[in-house]
Amino acid sequence: MAWWGVTTAVVGRLPSIIIKNHHPSSPFCIKSSSNHYSVHILLDNNNNSIKLKSNSYSVATAAATFSCCSAAMSFSYGYDKQQQLIAAKKAVSLAARLCQKVQKGLLQSDVQSKSDKSPVTVADYGSQVLVSFVLQKELPAQAFSLVAEEDSGDLRKEESQETLQRITKLVNDTIANDGTYNVLPMSEAQVLTIIDCGTSEGGPNGQHWVLDPIDGTKGFLRGDQYAIALGLLDEGKVVLGVLACPNLPLESIRSQHQNAADKVGCLFSAQLGCGTYMESLNGSPPVKVHVSDTENSEEASFFESYEAAHSSHSLSGSIAKKLGVKAPPVRIDSQAKYGALSRGDGAIYLRFPNKGYREKIWDHAAGYIVIAEAGGVASDAGGKPLDFSKGRYLDLDTGIIVTNQKLMPALLKAVQDSLNEQALPSL
Ligand code: AMP
Ligand code: MG
């Protein structure tokens, strides 16, 4: 007996497996290999397909065994996860190409003022369109929900006509040059529609992609670090993350090697339970990475925002002093900090925004799993894990701190001591 055609889909919030071309009179049985896993069989005799609906992707490793007549077939949700990883890597790689082109033009242009926000606007939208496009092309059978930074509101205004034309051309040129997708060029109206695929609210149920199309826009404008950051939430937890860092050196940024800074362009990827890997954006075999395992806070260097307006440099300085850190802070933009930390370029990342600033989930989702799967831990300043299930914002206590498991207790103490001192009225 021939294999049944199998596709996967998400019906409502529940993942489904659809077995096509099933003969209605064939006997059918299903058995689950996990206690936590329930499966419903929905028969559809009109198109001879059977739909199997399970209760959660969080049991993704559970394999259901189907038997039908004499043909036995095993199906694992691992297939889905693999497809999602491939799609996510492809999506951010293509978006990175668009961003690199725009940044190169920006830096070469004599006319363009560096304070002009228009290049970053074009690249932000273009990146969001490409990521949304690739995910939907690569995962056609999965329901698509995207929580992303941009929406089309401003672009629909009369004065944005030229910007929209530039975005549309950039997107179409990038897709055509890549050659993977044999599609007609997108119209401006399609570009607007696809940008608005990113307006999902996320939340604790189902799966949601989380995208920052250009994280670190200030770094992008300066010609420094930025990242295209894409995460995947499943039932409120980050289960996948990819970070494209087009300007991050492939070697450690602590490396003293000559020309080490010449080879740039890193792609970090992580999936729950599978570790974190780094490869070159130009294509190279992925290499497993691990956070620094130093237990000695005196030899731990730390990362923080380049922009003092994004994170208090004086507070991080006070924490570093308490820990006895000798090295000066490494200040770079974007979630490239999480990537660099995941391969041990430094041991600590400190982030303390001004009071009242609300962190967005797309600024941390991908970085969070890249660090966790590399053996590190990211928490708020009180030691609580970051909660991505609350919608578009993180609900945080004071700041975000990241380090390895061994240094975390000492770091938490230094953070609390510094925060308490800061709260005391000065004499
Ligand atoms: P970084 O490059 O690590 O400083 O972080 C870049 C991100 O900081 C951007 O994507 C913004 O979403 C976010 N951001 C913008 N304004 C602020 C602020 N006032 N405080 C903290 N983060 C901010
Ligand atoms: Mg950002």
CSV table of C-alpha atoms and ligand atoms in Angstrom, one decimal:
chain,number,residue,atom,x,y,z
A,1,MET,CA,0.0,0.0,0.0
A,2,ALA,CA,1.2,3.5,-0.9
A,3,TRP,CA,2.1,6.1,1.7
A,4,TRP,CA,-0.6,8.5,2.5
A,5,GLY,CA,0.0,12.1,1.6
A,6,VAL,CA,0.5,14.0,4.8
A,7,THR,CA,0.4,17.7,5.5
A,8,THR,CA,0.3,19.6,8.7
A,9,ALA,CA,-1.9,22.5,9.6
A,10,VAL,CA,-3.1,24.5,12.5
A,11,VAL,CA,-6.9,24.5,12.8
A,12,GLY,CA,-8.0,27.2,15.2
A,13,ARG,CA,-5.2,27.1,17.8
A,14,LEU,CA,-4.6,23.4,17.6
A,15,PRO,CA,-2.0,21.8,15.4
A,16,SER,CA,-3.4,19.2,13.1
A,17,ILE,CA,-2.1,16.5,10.8
A,18,ILE,CA,-4.1,15.9,7.7
A,19,ILE,CA,-3.9,12.6,6.0
A,20,LYS,CA,-5.0,13.0,2.4
A,21,ASN,CA,-6.4,10.4,-0.1
A,22,HIS,CA,-7.6,8.2,2.7
A,23,HIS,CA,-10.1,5.6,1.5
A,24,PRO,CA,-13.2,6.1,3.5
A,25,SER,CA,-13.7,2.4,4.0
A,26,SER,CA,-10.2,1.7,5.2
A,27,PRO,CA,-9.9,0.7,8.9
A,28,PHE,CA,-8.1,3.3,10.9
A,29,CYS,CA,-6.6,3.5,14.3
A,30,ILE,CA,-4.4,5.8,16.2
A,31,LYS,CA,-2.3,5.5,19.3
A,32,SER,CA,-0.5,8.2,21.2
A,33,SER,CA,3.0,7.7,22.6
A,34,SER,CA,2.6,10.3,25.3
A,35,ASN,CA,0.3,10.5,28.3
A,36,HIS,CA,0.1,14.3,28.1
A,37,TYR,CA,-1.1,14.2,24.5
A,38,SER,CA,-4.6,13.9,23.3
A,39,VAL,CA,-5.6,13.3,19.7
A,40,HIS,CA,-9.0,13.8,18.1
A,41,ILE,CA,-9.9,12.2,14.8
A,42,LEU,CA,-12.1,14.2,12.5
A,43,LEU,CA,-13.3,12.3,9.5
A,44,ASP,CA,-14.1,14.1,6.3
A,45,ASN,CA,-15.4,11.7,3.7
A,46,ASN,CA,-16.1,14.3,1.1
A,47,ASN,CA,-12.5,14.8,0.2
A,48,ASN,CA,-11.3,11.5,1.6
A,49,SER,CA,-9.1,13.2,4.2
A,50,ILE,CA,-8.6,12.6,7.9
A,51,LYS,CA,-7.7,15.3,10.2
A,52,LEU,CA,-5.9,14.6,13.5
A,53,LYS,CA,-6.0,17.3,16.0
A,54,SER,CA,-3.7,17.3,19.0
A,55,ASN,CA,-3.9,19.4,22.2
A,56,SER,CA,-0.5,21.1,22.1
A,57,TYR,CA,2.7,21.7,20.3
A,58,SER,CA,4.5,21.6,23.6
A,59,VAL,CA,4.5,17.9,23.3
A,60,ALA,CA,6.2,18.3,20.0
A,61,THR,CA,8.6,15.4,20.7
A,62,ALA,CA,5.7,13.0,21.1
A,63,ALA,CA,5.2,10.8,18.1
A,64,ALA,CA,1.8,9.5,17.0
A,65,THR,CA,1.8,6.2,15.3
A,66,PHE,CA,-0.9,5.7,12.7
A,67,SER,CA,-1.8,2.5,11.2
A,68,CYS,CA,-4.1,2.2,8.3
A,69,CYS,CA,-4.7,-1.2,6.6
A,70,SER,CA,-1.3,-2.8,6.3
A,71,ALA,CA,0.6,0.4,5.9
A,72,ALA,CA,2.1,1.8,9.1
A,73,MET,CA,3.4,5.3,9.2
A,74,SER,CA,5.1,7.3,11.9
A,75,PHE,CA,4.8,10.9,12.1
A,76,SER,CA,6.7,13.2,14.5
A,77,TYR,CA,6.1,16.9,15.2
A,78,GLY,CA,9.9,17.1,14.9
A,79,TYR,CA,9.3,17.5,11.2
A,80,ASP,CA,7.4,20.7,11.8
A,81,LYS,CA,10.0,22.1,14.1
A,82,GLN,CA,12.7,21.4,11.5
A,83,GLN,CA,10.7,23.2,8.8
A,84,GLN,CA,10.2,26.2,11.2
A,85,LEU,CA,13.9,26.5,11.8
A,86,ILE,CA,14.8,26.3,8.1
A,87,ALA,CA,12.1,28.9,7.3
A,88,ALA,CA,13.2,31.3,10.1
A,89,LYS,CA,16.9,31.1,9.0
A,90,LYS,CA,16.0,31.7,5.4
A,91,ALA,CA,13.7,34.6,6.4
A,92,VAL,CA,16.3,36.6,8.4
A,93,SER,CA,19.1,35.8,5.9
A,94,LEU,CA,17.1,37.3,3.1
A,95,ALA,CA,16.1,40.3,5.2
A,96,ALA,CA,19.7,40.8,6.2
A,97,ARG,CA,20.7,41.0,2.5
A,98,LEU,CA,18.2,43.9,2.0
A,99,CYS,CA,19.4,45.7,5.1
A,100,GLN,CA,23.1,45.3,4.1
A,101,LYS,CA,22.3,46.9,0.7
A,102,VAL,CA,20.5,49.8,2.3
A,103,GLN,CA,23.2,50.3,5.0
A,104,LYS,CA,26.0,50.2,2.3
A,105,GLY,CA,24.1,52.9,0.3
A,106,LEU,CA,23.6,55.0,3.4
A,107,LEU,CA,27.3,54.9,4.3
A,108,GLN,CA,28.5,55.6,0.8
A,109,SER,CA,26.2,58.5,0.2
A,110,ASP,CA,27.6,62.0,0.5
A,111,VAL,CA,24.2,63.6,0.5
A,112,GLN,CA,22.5,61.4,3.1
A,113,SER,CA,22.7,63.0,6.5
A,114,LYS,CA,23.3,60.4,9.2
A,115,SER,CA,20.5,61.8,11.2
A,116,ASP,CA,18.1,61.2,8.3
A,117,LYS,CA,15.8,58.3,9.4
A,118,SER,CA,14.5,57.5,5.9
A,119,PRO,CA,17.0,54.7,5.1
A,120,VAL,CA,16.3,52.9,8.3
A,121,THR,CA,12.6,53.3,7.6
A,122,VAL,CA,12.9,51.7,4.2
A,123,ALA,CA,15.0,48.9,5.5
A,124,ASP,CA,12.8,48.3,8.6
A,125,TYR,CA,9.7,47.9,6.4
A,126,GLY,CA,11.5,45.9,3.7
A,127,SER,CA,12.9,43.5,6.3
A,128,GLN,CA,9.5,43.0,7.8
A,129,VAL,CA,7.9,42.3,4.4
A,130,LEU,CA,10.6,39.7,3.5
A,131,VAL,CA,10.4,37.8,6.8
A,132,SER,CA,6.6,37.7,6.6
A,133,PHE,CA,6.8,36.6,3.0
A,134,VAL,CA,9.4,33.9,3.5
A,135,LEU,CA,7.6,32.4,6.6
A,136,GLN,CA,4.3,32.2,4.7
A,137,LYS,CA,6.0,30.7,1.6
A,138,GLU,CA,8.0,28.1,3.5
A,139,LEU,CA,5.2,27.1,6.0
A,140,PRO,CA,2.1,27.2,3.9
A,141,ALA,CA,0.2,24.7,5.9
A,142,GLN,CA,0.7,26.4,9.3
A,143,ALA,CA,-1.5,29.1,10.7
A,144,PHE,CA,0.4,32.4,10.6
A,145,SER,CA,0.5,34.9,13.5
A,146,LEU,CA,3.2,37.6,13.6
A,147,VAL,CA,3.9,40.1,16.3
A,148,ALA,CA,6.2,42.6,14.7
A,149,GLU,CA,7.3,46.2,15.3
A,150,GLU,CA,6.1,47.9,12.1
A,151,ASP,CA,2.6,48.6,10.7
A,152,SER,CA,1.6,50.2,7.5
A,153,GLY,CA,-0.2,53.3,9.0
A,154,ASP,CA,2.4,55.9,8.1
A,155,LEU,CA,3.2,54.3,4.7
A,156,ARG,CA,-0.4,54.8,3.6
A,157,LYS,CA,-0.2,58.6,3.9
A,158,GLU,CA,0.1,60.6,0.7
A,159,GLU,CA,3.6,61.9,1.5
A,160,SER,CA,4.9,58.3,1.9
A,161,GLN,CA,4.3,57.3,-1.7
A,162,GLU,CA,7.9,57.6,-2.8
A,163,THR,CA,9.1,55.6,0.3
A,164,LEU,CA,6.6,52.9,-0.5
A,165,GLN,CA,7.8,52.7,-4.0
A,166,ARG,CA,11.4,52.3,-2.8
A,167,ILE,CA,10.4,49.6,-0.3
A,168,THR,CA,8.5,47.7,-3.0
A,169,LYS,CA,11.5,47.8,-5.4
A,170,LEU,CA,14.0,46.8,-2.8
A,171,VAL,CA,11.8,43.8,-1.7
A,172,ASN,CA,11.2,42.7,-5.3
A,173,ASP,CA,14.9,43.1,-6.2
A,174,THR,CA,16.0,41.0,-3.2
A,175,ILE,CA,13.5,38.2,-4.0
A,176,ALA,CA,14.5,38.2,-7.7
A,177,ASN,CA,18.3,38.2,-6.9
A,178,ASP,CA,17.9,35.4,-4.4
A,179,GLY,CA,16.0,33.2,-7.0
A,180,THR,CA,14.4,30.8,-4.5
A,181,TYR,CA,10.9,32.0,-5.1
A,182,ASN,CA,9.4,32.0,-8.6
A,183,VAL,CA,6.8,34.7,-7.9
A,184,LEU,CA,5.4,37.8,-9.7
A,185,PRO,CA,6.8,41.1,-8.3
A,186,MET,CA,4.7,42.4,-5.3
A,187,SER,CA,2.5,45.4,-5.9
A,188,GLU,CA,2.6,48.3,-3.5
A,189,ALA,CA,-0.8,47.3,-2.1
A,190,GLN,CA,0.5,43.8,-1.4
A,191,VAL,CA,3.5,45.3,0.4
A,192,LEU,CA,1.2,47.2,2.7
A,193,THR,CA,-0.9,44.1,3.3
A,194,ILE,CA,2.0,41.9,4.2
A,195,ILE,CA,3.4,44.6,6.6
A,196,ASP,CA,0.1,44.4,8.4
A,197,CYS,CA,0.5,40.6,8.9
A,198,GLY,CA,2.6,41.7,11.9
A,199,THR,CA,-0.2,43.2,14.0
A,200,SER,CA,-0.8,40.1,16.1
A,201,GLU,CA,-1.1,40.7,19.9
A,202,GLY,CA,0.7,37.4,20.7
A,203,GLY,CA,-0.3,36.1,24.1
A,204,PRO,CA,-0.3,32.8,26.1
A,205,ASN,CA,-2.1,30.6,23.5
A,206,GLY,CA,-1.0,29.0,20.3
A,207,GLN,CA,2.1,29.9,18.2
A,208,HIS,CA,3.2,33.4,17.3
A,209,TRP,CA,6.3,34.6,15.4
A,210,VAL,CA,7.9,37.6,17.0
A,211,LEU,CA,10.0,40.0,14.8
A,212,ASP,CA,12.2,43.0,15.2
A,213,PRO,CA,13.0,43.7,11.5
A,214,ILE,CA,15.9,46.0,12.5
A,215,ASP,CA,16.9,45.8,16.1
A,216,GLY,CA,19.4,48.6,16.9
A,217,THR,CA,18.3,51.2,14.4
A,218,LYS,CA,20.7,53.7,15.9
A,219,GLY,CA,23.6,51.3,15.3
A,220,PHE,CA,22.3,50.7,11.7
A,221,LEU,CA,22.5,54.4,11.0
A,222,ARG,CA,25.9,54.7,12.5
A,223,GLY,CA,27.2,51.8,10.4
A,224,ASP,CA,27.6,49.7,13.6
A,225,GLN,CA,25.8,46.7,15.0
A,226,TYR,CA,22.2,45.8,14.3
A,227,ALA,CA,20.2,42.5,14.1
A,228,ILE,CA,17.2,41.0,12.4
A,229,ALA,CA,15.6,39.2,15.4
A,230,LEU,CA,13.0,36.5,14.9
A,231,GLY,CA,11.5,34.3,17.7
A,232,LEU,CA,8.7,31.8,17.9
A,233,LEU,CA,6.3,31.6,20.9
A,234,ASP,CA,4.4,28.4,21.6
A,235,GLU,CA,1.9,28.6,24.4
A,236,GLY,CA,3.7,31.8,25.7
A,237,LYS,CA,7.2,30.3,25.8
A,238,VAL,CA,10.0,31.0,23.3
A,239,VAL,CA,10.7,27.8,21.5
A,240,LEU,CA,12.9,29.0,18.6
A,241,GLY,CA,15.0,32.1,17.9
A,242,VAL,CA,17.2,33.3,15.1
A,243,LEU,CA,19.4,36.4,15.1
A,244,ALA,CA,21.0,37.7,11.9
A,245,CYS,CA,23.9,40.1,12.9
A,246,PRO,CA,25.3,41.3,9.6
A,247,ASN,CA,28.1,43.4,11.1
A,248,LEU,CA,29.2,41.1,13.9
A,249,PRO,CA,32.7,39.6,13.4
A,250,LEU,CA,32.7,35.8,13.0
A,251,GLU,CA,35.5,35.6,15.5
A,252,SER,CA,35.1,36.7,19.1
A,253,ILE,CA,35.1,40.5,19.4
A,254,ARG,CA,37.8,40.0,22.1
A,255,SER,CA,40.0,38.4,19.4
A,256,GLN,CA,43.3,40.1,18.9
A,257,HIS,CA,43.8,38.4,15.5
A,258,GLN,CA,44.7,40.7,12.7
A,259,ASN,CA,41.8,41.1,10.2
A,260,ALA,CA,39.5,39.4,12.7
A,261,ALA,CA,37.0,42.3,12.2
A,262,ASP,CA,37.1,41.9,8.4
A,263,LYS,CA,35.0,38.7,8.4
A,264,VAL,CA,31.6,39.7,9.5
A,265,GLY,CA,28.0,38.4,9.3
A,266,CYS,CA,26.8,35.9,11.9
A,267,LEU,CA,23.6,33.9,12.1
A,268,PHE,CA,22.7,32.5,15.5
A,269,SER,CA,19.9,29.9,15.8
A,270,ALA,CA,18.4,28.1,18.8
A,271,GLN,CA,15.5,25.7,19.4
A,272,LEU,CA,14.2,24.5,22.7
A,273,GLY,CA,16.3,21.6,23.9
A,274,CYS,CA,18.6,21.6,20.9
A,275,GLY,CA,21.3,24.1,21.8
A,276,THR,CA,22.5,27.2,20.1
A,277,TYR,CA,24.4,27.3,16.8
A,278,MET,CA,26.3,30.0,14.9
A,279,GLU,CA,27.1,30.1,11.2
A,280,SER,CA,28.2,32.7,8.7
A,281,LEU,CA,25.5,34.6,7.0
A,282,ASN,CA,27.3,33.7,3.8
A,283,GLY,CA,26.7,30.0,4.5
A,284,SER,CA,29.0,27.8,6.6
A,285,PRO,CA,28.3,24.7,8.6
A,286,PRO,CA,26.6,25.7,11.9
A,287,VAL,CA,28.9,25.4,15.0
A,288,LYS,CA,27.5,24.8,18.5
A,289,VAL,CA,28.2,27.6,20.8
A,290,HIS,CA,28.3,28.0,24.6
A,291,VAL,CA,28.3,30.9,27.0
A,292,SER,CA,31.5,31.7,29.0
A,293,ASP,CA,31.8,29.2,31.9
A,294,THR,CA,33.8,31.6,34.1
A,295,GLU,CA,33.0,31.5,37.8
A,296,ASN,CA,35.3,34.4,38.5
A,297,SER,CA,33.4,37.7,38.3
A,298,GLU,CA,36.7,39.6,38.3
A,299,GLU,CA,37.6,38.2,34.9
A,300,ALA,CA,34.1,38.6,33.4
A,301,SER,CA,33.6,41.4,30.9
A,302,PHE,CA,30.2,42.8,30.4
A,303,PHE,CA,28.0,44.1,27.6
A,304,GLU,CA,25.6,47.0,27.6
A,305,SER,CA,23.8,49.3,25.1
A,306,TYR,CA,25.9,51.7,23.1
A,307,GLU,CA,23.1,54.3,23.7
A,308,ALA,CA,23.2,55.6,27.3
A,309,ALA,CA,19.5,56.6,26.8
A,310,HIS,CA,18.6,52.8,26.5
A,311,SER,CA,20.3,51.6,29.6
A,312,SER,CA,21.9,53.3,32.6
A,313,HIS,CA,25.7,53.2,32.2
A,314,SER,CA,26.2,54.5,35.7
A,315,LEU,CA,24.2,51.7,37.3
A,316,SER,CA,26.0,49.0,35.3
A,317,GLY,CA,29.3,50.6,36.3
A,318,SER,CA,28.3,50.4,39.9
A,319,ILE,CA,27.3,46.7,39.6
A,320,ALA,CA,30.5,45.9,37.7
A,321,LYS,CA,32.5,47.5,40.5
A,322,LYS,CA,30.8,45.4,43.1
A,323,LEU,CA,31.7,42.3,41.2
A,324,GLY,CA,35.3,43.4,40.8
A,325,VAL,CA,35.0,43.4,36.9
A,326,LYS,CA,38.3,44.7,35.6
A,327,ALA,CA,37.6,45.0,31.8
A,328,PRO,CA,35.8,48.1,30.5
A,329,PRO,CA,32.2,47.7,29.3
A,330,VAL,CA,31.7,46.4,25.8
A,331,ARG,CA,29.0,48.8,24.3
A,332,ILE,CA,27.3,47.5,21.2
A,333,ASP,CA,23.8,48.0,19.7
A,334,SER,CA,20.9,45.4,19.4
A,335,GLN,CA,20.5,41.8,20.3
A,336,ALA,CA,23.9,41.2,18.7
A,337,LYS,CA,24.8,41.4,22.4
A,338,TYR,CA,22.9,38.2,23.1
A,339,GLY,CA,24.6,36.5,20.2
A,340,ALA,CA,28.1,37.6,21.2
A,341,LEU,CA,27.4,36.5,24.8
A,342,SER,CA,26.1,33.1,23.6
A,343,ARG,CA,29.6,32.3,22.2
A,344,GLY,CA,31.4,33.6,25.3
A,345,ASP,CA,32.7,36.9,23.9
A,346,GLY,CA,31.8,38.3,27.4
A,347,ALA,CA,30.1,36.9,30.4
A,348,ILE,CA,27.4,39.4,31.4
A,349,TYR,CA,24.8,41.6,29.7
A,350,LEU,CA,23.2,44.4,31.8
A,351,ARG,CA,20.2,46.5,30.7
A,352,PHE,CA,18.6,49.1,32.8
A,353,PRO,CA,16.2,51.4,30.9
A,354,ASN,CA,14.8,54.6,32.4
A,355,LYS,CA,11.9,54.1,34.8
A,356,GLY,CA,8.6,53.8,32.9
A,357,TYR,CA,10.1,52.4,29.7
A,358,ARG,CA,8.2,49.3,28.6
A,359,GLU,CA,10.3,46.6,26.9
A,360,LYS,CA,8.8,45.0,23.8
A,361,ILE,CA,8.9,41.2,23.3
A,362,TRP,CA,10.6,41.5,19.9
A,363,ASP,CA,13.6,43.2,21.5
A,364,HIS,CA,14.4,40.1,23.6
A,365,ALA,CA,12.5,36.9,22.4
A,366,ALA,CA,15.2,35.6,19.9
A,367,GLY,CA,18.0,36.7,22.2
A,368,TYR,CA,16.4,35.0,25.2
A,369,ILE,CA,16.4,31.5,23.7
A,370,VAL,CA,19.8,32.0,22.0
A,371,ILE,CA,21.3,32.6,25.5
A,372,ALA,CA,19.2,29.9,27.3
A,373,GLU,CA,20.2,27.2,24.8
A,374,ALA,CA,23.8,28.2,25.0
A,375,GLY,CA,23.7,27.5,28.7
A,376,GLY,CA,23.1,31.0,30.0
A,377,VAL,CA,20.2,32.6,31.8
A,378,ALA,CA,18.3,35.8,31.3
A,379,SER,CA,16.1,37.3,33.9
A,380,ASP,CA,14.7,40.5,35.2
A,381,ALA,CA,16.6,42.4,37.8
A,382,GLY,CA,14.8,40.5,40.5
A,383,GLY,CA,15.8,37.1,39.1
A,384,LYS,CA,12.4,36.2,37.6
A,385,PRO,CA,12.5,34.6,34.1
A,386,LEU,CA,11.2,36.9,31.3
A,387,ASP,CA,7.5,36.3,30.6
A,388,PHE,CA,6.7,36.5,26.9
A,389,SER,CA,3.1,35.5,27.3
A,390,LYS,CA,1.6,38.9,28.2
A,391,GLY,CA,1.2,40.3,24.7
A,392,ARG,CA,3.4,42.8,22.9
A,393,TYR,CA,5.1,44.0,26.0
A,394,LEU,CA,7.3,42.3,28.7
A,395,ASP,CA,6.1,42.9,32.2
A,396,LEU,CA,9.4,43.6,34.0
A,397,ASP,CA,11.0,44.3,37.3
A,398,THR,CA,13.5,47.1,36.7
A,399,GLY,CA,15.8,45.7,34.1
A,400,ILE,CA,17.2,42.7,32.3
A,401,ILE,CA,20.4,40.8,33.4
A,402,VAL,CA,22.1,37.9,31.5
A,403,THR,CA,25.0,35.7,32.5
A,404,ASN,CA,25.9,32.0,33.0
A,405,GLN,CA,24.4,29.9,35.7
A,406,LYS,CA,27.4,30.0,38.0
A,407,LEU,CA,27.7,33.8,38.1
A,408,MET,CA,24.0,34.6,38.4
A,409,PRO,CA,23.7,34.5,42.2
A,410,ALA,CA,26.6,36.9,42.6
A,411,LEU,CA,25.3,39.1,39.8
A,412,LEU,CA,21.8,39.2,41.4
A,413,LYS,CA,23.2,40.3,44.7
A,414,ALA,CA,25.3,43.0,43.1
A,415,VAL,CA,22.3,44.2,41.2
A,416,GLN,CA,20.1,44.3,44.2
A,417,ASP,CA,22.8,46.1,46.3
A,418,SER,CA,23.3,48.7,43.6
A,419,LEU,CA,19.6,49.3,43.1
A,420,ASN,CA,19.1,49.7,46.9
A,421,GLU,CA,22.0,52.2,47.1
A,422,GLN,CA,20.5,54.1,44.1
A,423,ALA,CA,17.1,54.2,45.9
A,424,LEU,CA,18.7,55.8,49.0
A,425,PRO,CA,18.4,59.6,49.2
A,426,SER,CA,21.8,61.1,48.6
A,427,LEU,CA,23.4,62.7,51.7
B,1,AMP,P1,20.1,48.5,22.2
B,1,AMP,O1,20.7,48.6,20.9
B,1,AMP,O2,20.4,47.2,23.0
B,1,AMP,O3,20.3,49.7,23.0
B,1,AMP,O4,18.5,48.3,22.1
B,1,AMP,C1,17.8,48.7,20.9
B,1,AMP,C2,16.4,48.7,21.3
B,1,AMP,O5,16.1,49.6,22.4
B,1,AMP,C3,15.5,49.3,20.2
B,1,AMP,O6,15.1,48.2,19.3
B,1,AMP,C4,14.3,49.9,20.9
B,1,AMP,O7,13.2,49.1,20.8
B,1,AMP,C5,14.8,49.9,22.3
B,1,AMP,N1,14.6,51.3,22.9
B,1,AMP,C6,14.2,52.4,22.3
B,1,AMP,N2,14.1,53.4,23.2
B,1,AMP,C7,14.5,52.9,24.4
B,1,AMP,C8,14.6,53.4,25.7
B,1,AMP,N3,14.4,54.7,26.0
B,1,AMP,N4,15.1,52.6,26.7
B,1,AMP,C9,15.4,51.3,26.4
B,1,AMP,N5,15.3,50.7,25.2
B,1,AMP,C10,14.8,51.5,24.2
B,2,MG,MG,14.4,46.7,18.6
